[in-house]
mmCIF file of C-alpha atoms in Angstrom:
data_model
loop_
_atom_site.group_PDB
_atom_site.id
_atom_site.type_symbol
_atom_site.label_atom_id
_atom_site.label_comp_id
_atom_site.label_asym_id
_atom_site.label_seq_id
_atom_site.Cartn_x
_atom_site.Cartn_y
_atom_site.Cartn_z
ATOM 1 C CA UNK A 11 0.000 0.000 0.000
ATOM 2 C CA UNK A 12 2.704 2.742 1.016
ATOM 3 C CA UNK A 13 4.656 1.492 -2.611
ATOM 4 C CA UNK A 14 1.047 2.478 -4.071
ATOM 5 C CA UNK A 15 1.243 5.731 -2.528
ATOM 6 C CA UNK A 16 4.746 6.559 -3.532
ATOM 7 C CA UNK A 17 4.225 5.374 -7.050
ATOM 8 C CA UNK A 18 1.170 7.508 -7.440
ATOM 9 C CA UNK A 19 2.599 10.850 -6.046
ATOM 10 C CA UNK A 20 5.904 10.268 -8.059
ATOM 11 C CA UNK A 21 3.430 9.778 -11.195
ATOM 12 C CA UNK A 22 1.716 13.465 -9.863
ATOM 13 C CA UNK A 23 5.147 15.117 -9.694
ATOM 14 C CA UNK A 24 6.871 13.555 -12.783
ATOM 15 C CA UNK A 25 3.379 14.528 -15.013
ATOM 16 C CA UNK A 26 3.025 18.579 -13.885
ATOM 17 C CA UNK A 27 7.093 18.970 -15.710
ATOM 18 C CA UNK A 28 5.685 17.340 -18.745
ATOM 19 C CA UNK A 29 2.820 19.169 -19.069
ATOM 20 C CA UNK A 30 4.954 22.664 -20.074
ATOM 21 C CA UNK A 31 7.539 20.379 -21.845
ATOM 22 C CA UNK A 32 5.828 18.237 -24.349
ATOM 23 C CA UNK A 33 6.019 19.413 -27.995
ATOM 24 C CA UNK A 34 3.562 17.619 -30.524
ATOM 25 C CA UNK A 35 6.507 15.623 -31.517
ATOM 26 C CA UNK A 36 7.674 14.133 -28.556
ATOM 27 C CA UNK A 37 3.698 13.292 -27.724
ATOM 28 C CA UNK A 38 3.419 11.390 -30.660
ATOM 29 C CA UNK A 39 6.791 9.233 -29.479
ATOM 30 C CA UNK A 40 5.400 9.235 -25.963
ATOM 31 C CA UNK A 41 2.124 8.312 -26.564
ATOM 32 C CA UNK A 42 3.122 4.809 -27.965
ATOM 33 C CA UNK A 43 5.332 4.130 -24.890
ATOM 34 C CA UNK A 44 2.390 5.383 -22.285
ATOM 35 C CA UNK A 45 0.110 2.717 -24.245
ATOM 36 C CA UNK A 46 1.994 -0.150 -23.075
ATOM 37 C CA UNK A 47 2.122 0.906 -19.688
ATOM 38 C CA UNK A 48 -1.581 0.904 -19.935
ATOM 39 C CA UNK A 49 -1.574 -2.953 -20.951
ATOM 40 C CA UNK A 50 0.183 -3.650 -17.329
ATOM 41 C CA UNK A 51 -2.131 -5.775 -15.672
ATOM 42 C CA UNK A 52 -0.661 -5.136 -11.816
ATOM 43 C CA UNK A 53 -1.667 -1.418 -10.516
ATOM 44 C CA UNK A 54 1.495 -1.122 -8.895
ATOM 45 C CA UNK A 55 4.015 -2.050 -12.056
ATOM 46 C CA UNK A 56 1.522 0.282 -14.132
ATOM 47 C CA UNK A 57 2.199 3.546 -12.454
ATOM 48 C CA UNK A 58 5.867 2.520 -11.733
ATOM 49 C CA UNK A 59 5.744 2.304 -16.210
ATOM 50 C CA UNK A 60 4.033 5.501 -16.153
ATOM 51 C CA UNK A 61 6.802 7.171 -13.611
ATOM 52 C CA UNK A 62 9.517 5.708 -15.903
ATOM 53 C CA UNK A 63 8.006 7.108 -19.297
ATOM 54 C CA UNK A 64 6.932 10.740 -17.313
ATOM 55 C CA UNK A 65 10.486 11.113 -15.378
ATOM 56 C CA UNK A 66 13.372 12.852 -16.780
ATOM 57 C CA UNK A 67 16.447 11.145 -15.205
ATOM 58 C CA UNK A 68 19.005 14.009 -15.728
ATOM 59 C CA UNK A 69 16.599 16.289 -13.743
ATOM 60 C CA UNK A 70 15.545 14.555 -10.187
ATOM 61 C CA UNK A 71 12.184 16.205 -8.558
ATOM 62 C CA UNK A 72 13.262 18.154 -5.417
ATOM 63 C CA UNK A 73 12.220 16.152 -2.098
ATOM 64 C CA UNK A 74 8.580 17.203 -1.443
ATOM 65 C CA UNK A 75 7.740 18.554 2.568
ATOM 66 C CA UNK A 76 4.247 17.347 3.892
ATOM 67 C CA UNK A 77 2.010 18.950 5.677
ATOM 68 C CA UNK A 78 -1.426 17.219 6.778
ATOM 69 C CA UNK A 79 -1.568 14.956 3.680
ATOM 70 C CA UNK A 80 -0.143 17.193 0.874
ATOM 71 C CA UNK A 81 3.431 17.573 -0.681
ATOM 72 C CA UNK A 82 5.250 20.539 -1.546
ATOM 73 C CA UNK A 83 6.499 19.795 -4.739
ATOM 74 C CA UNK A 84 9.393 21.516 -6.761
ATOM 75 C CA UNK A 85 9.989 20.133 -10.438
ATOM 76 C CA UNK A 86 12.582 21.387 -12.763
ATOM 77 C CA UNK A 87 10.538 23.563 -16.312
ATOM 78 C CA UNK A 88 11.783 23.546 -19.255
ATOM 79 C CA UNK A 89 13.588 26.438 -19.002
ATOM 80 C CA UNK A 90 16.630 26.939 -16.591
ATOM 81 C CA UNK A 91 15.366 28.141 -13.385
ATOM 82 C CA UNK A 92 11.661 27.704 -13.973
ATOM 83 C CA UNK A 93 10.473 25.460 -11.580
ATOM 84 C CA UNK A 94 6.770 23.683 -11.481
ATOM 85 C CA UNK A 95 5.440 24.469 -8.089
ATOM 86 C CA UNK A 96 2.831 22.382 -6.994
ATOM 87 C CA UNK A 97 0.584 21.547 -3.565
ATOM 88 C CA UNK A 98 -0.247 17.664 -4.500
ATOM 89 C CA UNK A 99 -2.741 15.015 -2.651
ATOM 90 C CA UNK A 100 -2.985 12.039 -3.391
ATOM 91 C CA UNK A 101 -6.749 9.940 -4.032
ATOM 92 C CA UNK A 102 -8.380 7.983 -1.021
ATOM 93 C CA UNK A 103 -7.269 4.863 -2.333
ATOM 94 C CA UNK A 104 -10.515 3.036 -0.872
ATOM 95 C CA UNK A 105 -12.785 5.379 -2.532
ATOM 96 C CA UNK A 106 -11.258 6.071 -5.630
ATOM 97 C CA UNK A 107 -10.881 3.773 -8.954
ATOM 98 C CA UNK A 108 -7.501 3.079 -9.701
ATOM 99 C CA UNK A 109 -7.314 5.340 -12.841
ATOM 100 C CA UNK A 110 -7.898 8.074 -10.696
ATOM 101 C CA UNK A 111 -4.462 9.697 -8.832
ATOM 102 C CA UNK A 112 -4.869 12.983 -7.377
ATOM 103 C CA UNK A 113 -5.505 16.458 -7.126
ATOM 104 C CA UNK A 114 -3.002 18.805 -7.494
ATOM 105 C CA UNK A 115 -2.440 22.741 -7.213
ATOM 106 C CA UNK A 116 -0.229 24.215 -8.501
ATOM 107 C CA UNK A 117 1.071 27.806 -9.840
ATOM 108 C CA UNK A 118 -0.038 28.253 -13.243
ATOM 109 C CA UNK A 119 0.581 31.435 -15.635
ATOM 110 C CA UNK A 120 -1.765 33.641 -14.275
ATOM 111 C CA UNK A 121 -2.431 32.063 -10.384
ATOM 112 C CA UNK A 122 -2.958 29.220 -8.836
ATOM 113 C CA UNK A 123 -4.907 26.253 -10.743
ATOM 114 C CA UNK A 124 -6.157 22.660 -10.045
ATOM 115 C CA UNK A 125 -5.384 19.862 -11.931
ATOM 116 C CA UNK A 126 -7.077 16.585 -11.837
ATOM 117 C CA UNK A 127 -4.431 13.765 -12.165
ATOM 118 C CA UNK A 128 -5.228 10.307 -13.946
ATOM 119 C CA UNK A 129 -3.589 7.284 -14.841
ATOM 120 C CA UNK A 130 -4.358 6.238 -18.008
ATOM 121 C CA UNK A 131 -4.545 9.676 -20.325
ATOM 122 C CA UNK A 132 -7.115 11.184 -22.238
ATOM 123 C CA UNK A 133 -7.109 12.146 -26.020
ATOM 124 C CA UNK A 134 -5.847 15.826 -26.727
ATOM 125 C CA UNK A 135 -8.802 17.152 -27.841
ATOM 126 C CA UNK A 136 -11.332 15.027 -25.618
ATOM 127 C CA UNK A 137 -13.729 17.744 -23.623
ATOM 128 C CA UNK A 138 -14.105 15.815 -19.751
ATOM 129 C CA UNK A 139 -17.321 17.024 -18.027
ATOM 130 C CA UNK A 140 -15.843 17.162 -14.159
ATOM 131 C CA UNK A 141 -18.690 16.705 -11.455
ATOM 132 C CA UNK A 142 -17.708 17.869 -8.351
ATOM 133 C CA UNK A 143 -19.111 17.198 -4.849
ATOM 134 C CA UNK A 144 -22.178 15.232 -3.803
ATOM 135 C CA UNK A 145 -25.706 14.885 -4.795
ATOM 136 C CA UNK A 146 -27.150 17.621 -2.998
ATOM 137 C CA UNK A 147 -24.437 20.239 -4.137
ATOM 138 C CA UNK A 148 -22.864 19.324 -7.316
ATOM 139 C CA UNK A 149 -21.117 21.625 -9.680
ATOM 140 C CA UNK A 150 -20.661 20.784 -13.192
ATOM 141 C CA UNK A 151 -17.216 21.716 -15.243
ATOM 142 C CA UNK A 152 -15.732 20.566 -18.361
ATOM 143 C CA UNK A 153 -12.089 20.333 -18.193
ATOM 144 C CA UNK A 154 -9.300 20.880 -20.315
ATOM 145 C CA UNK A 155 -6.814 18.108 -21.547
ATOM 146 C CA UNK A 156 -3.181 19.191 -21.050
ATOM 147 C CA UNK A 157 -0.359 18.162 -23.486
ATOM 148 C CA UNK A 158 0.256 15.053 -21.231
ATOM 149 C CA UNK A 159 -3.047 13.429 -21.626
ATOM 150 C CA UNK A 160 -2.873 12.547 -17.898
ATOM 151 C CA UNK A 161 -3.643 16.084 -16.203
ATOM 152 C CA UNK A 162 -7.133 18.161 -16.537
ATOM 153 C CA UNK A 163 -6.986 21.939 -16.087
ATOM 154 C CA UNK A 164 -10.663 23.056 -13.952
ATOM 155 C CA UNK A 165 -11.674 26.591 -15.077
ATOM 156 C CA UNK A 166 -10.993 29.286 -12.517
ATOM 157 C CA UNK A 167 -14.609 28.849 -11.216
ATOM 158 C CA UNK A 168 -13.057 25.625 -9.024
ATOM 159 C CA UNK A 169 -10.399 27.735 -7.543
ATOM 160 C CA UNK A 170 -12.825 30.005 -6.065
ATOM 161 C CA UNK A 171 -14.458 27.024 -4.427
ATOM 162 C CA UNK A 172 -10.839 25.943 -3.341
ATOM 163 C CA UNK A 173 -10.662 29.328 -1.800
ATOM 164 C CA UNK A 174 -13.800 29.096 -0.050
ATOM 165 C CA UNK A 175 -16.918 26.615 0.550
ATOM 166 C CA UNK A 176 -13.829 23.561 0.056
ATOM 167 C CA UNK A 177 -12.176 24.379 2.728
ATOM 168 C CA UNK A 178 -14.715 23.864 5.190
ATOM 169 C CA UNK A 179 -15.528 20.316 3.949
ATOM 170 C CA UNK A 180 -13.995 16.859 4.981
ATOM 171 C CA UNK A 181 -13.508 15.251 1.286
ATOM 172 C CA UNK A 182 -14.392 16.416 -2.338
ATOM 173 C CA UNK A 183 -16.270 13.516 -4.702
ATOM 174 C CA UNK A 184 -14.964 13.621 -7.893
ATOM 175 C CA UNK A 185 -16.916 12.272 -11.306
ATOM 176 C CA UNK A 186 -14.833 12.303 -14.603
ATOM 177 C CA UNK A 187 -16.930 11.584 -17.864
ATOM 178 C CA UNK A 188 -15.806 11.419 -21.618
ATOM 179 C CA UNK A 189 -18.368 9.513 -23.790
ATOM 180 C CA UNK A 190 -18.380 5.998 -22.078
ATOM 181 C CA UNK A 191 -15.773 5.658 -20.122
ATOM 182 C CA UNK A 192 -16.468 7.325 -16.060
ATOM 183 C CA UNK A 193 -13.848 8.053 -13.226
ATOM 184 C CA UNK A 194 -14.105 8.179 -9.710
ATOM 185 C CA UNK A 195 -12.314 9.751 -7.091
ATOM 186 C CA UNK A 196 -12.651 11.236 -3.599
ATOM 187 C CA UNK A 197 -9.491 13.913 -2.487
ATOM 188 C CA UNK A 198 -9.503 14.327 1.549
ATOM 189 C CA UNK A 199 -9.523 18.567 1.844
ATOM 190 C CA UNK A 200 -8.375 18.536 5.714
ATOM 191 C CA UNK A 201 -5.368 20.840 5.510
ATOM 192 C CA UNK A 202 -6.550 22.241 2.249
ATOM 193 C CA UNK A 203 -6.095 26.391 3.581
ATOM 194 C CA UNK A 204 -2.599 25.691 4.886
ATOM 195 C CA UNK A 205 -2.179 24.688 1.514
ATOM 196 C CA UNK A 206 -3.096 27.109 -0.453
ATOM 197 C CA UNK A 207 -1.522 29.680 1.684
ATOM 198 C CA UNK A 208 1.494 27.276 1.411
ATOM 199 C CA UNK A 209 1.493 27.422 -2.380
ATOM 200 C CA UNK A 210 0.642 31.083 -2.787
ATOM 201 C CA UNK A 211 3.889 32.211 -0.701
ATOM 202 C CA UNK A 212 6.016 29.720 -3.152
ATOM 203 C CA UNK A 213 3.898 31.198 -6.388
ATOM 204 C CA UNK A 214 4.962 34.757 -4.949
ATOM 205 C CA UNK A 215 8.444 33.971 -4.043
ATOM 206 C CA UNK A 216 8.867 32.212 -7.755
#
C-alpha cells in the first residue's frame, strides 16, 4: 500500500514537468510508450511504467515537505530556473478507482490552478465534463486536456471554491466523464487552507 502511494505521487510530480515540456513531436513518441504501460495488468508495475516514461532522469524532482496529507512539490521547467510548483494530494485509495491519482495545485501562468491527475490519459482534444461534490451540491465543469493526456486543467470557477466553501468540507467527490468511459475519485480537503496559503507564498516567491 505505502509502494502504491509513492508510485502515485511520483506519477503526480513527474506529469506537472511534462505538461509545459511536451512538444507535438515528442507526444506522438510518448504516446506509444504510455500505451503499453496501460496494458500492465498489476496497478502497482503500471504507475511505476508511467513514472519511468513521465520522469526525466538528468533532472531529479526536489524532495517534497508534507504537511497534513499534501506535498510541496518543486519540479525542474523547461527552461533553466523555472520550476513547477505544486501543492499535490494524493486519491483515497478506498474510494477512488484506480485510474484516478490525485488532485493537485499548482502555480499556473496567471495564479494558482487545479489539476485533476489520472492514470491512463485522455485524447488531446477530448472535452471531460468534471462533477464535483455530492448529490445535494454538485457543480458541473468541463475540463481541459493538457499536453500530457494525464492532467485536466478546472476553469478558474473551481479555484474560487478551493478558496472558499472547500475548505470547510472533509472530502471532495470527484466524477470524470468522456463519452463511455467514467472516473471516480474522492481527495480528503483537511489541511486544504494551509495549503493554499502554502502554495501562494512559493507562487509569490517564484
Amino acid at each position: 500500500m505505502v509502494r502504491y502511494i509513492l508510485s502515485v505521487t511520483a506519477l503526480i510530480a513527474a506529469i506537472l514537468p511534462m505538461n509545459r515540456a511536451f512538444s507535438a513531436d515528442s507526444s506522438s513518441s510518448a504516446g506509444t510508450t504510455i500505451e503499453s504501460c496501460r496494458t500492465i495488468p498489476d496497478a502497482t508495475l503500471r504507475l511505476r511504467c508511467f513514472e519511468d516514461v513521465t520522469t526525466d532522469p538528468t533532472q531529479p524532482s526536489a524532495s517534497p515537505k508534507t504537511s497534513d496529507g499534501w506535498r510541496l512539490v518543486r519540479t525542474p521547467g523547461p527552461k533553466s530556473g523555472d520550476d513547477v510548483i505544486s501543492m499535490m494530494r494524493t486519491a483515497d485509495l478506498l474510494r477512488s478507482d484506480p485510474e484516478f491519482a490525485g488532485l493537485t495545485l499548482h502555480c499556473g501562468a496567471k495564479g494558482p490552478e487545479i489539476l485533476l491527475i489520472v492514470v491512463q490519459p485522455f485524447p488531446p482534444r477530448s472535452k471531460p465534463q468534471v462533477t464535483l461534490g455530492g448529490p445535494s451540491n454538485e457543480i458541473h465543469f468541463e475540463a481541459s486536456v493538457l499536453p500530457s493526456g494525464a492532467a485536466l486543467l478546472l476553469p478558474d470557477e473551481a479555484m474560487a471554491l478551493a478558496n472558499g466553501p472547500w475548505q470547510s468540507q472533509t472530502d471532495l467527490q470527484i466524477r470524470i466523464e468522456d463519452g463511455a468511459a467514467t472516473i471516480h475519485g474522492v481527495v480528503a480537503l483537511s489541511g486544504l487552507g494551509p495549503a493554499l496559503q502554502t502554495l501562494m507564498t512559493s507562487c509569490q516567491s517564484k
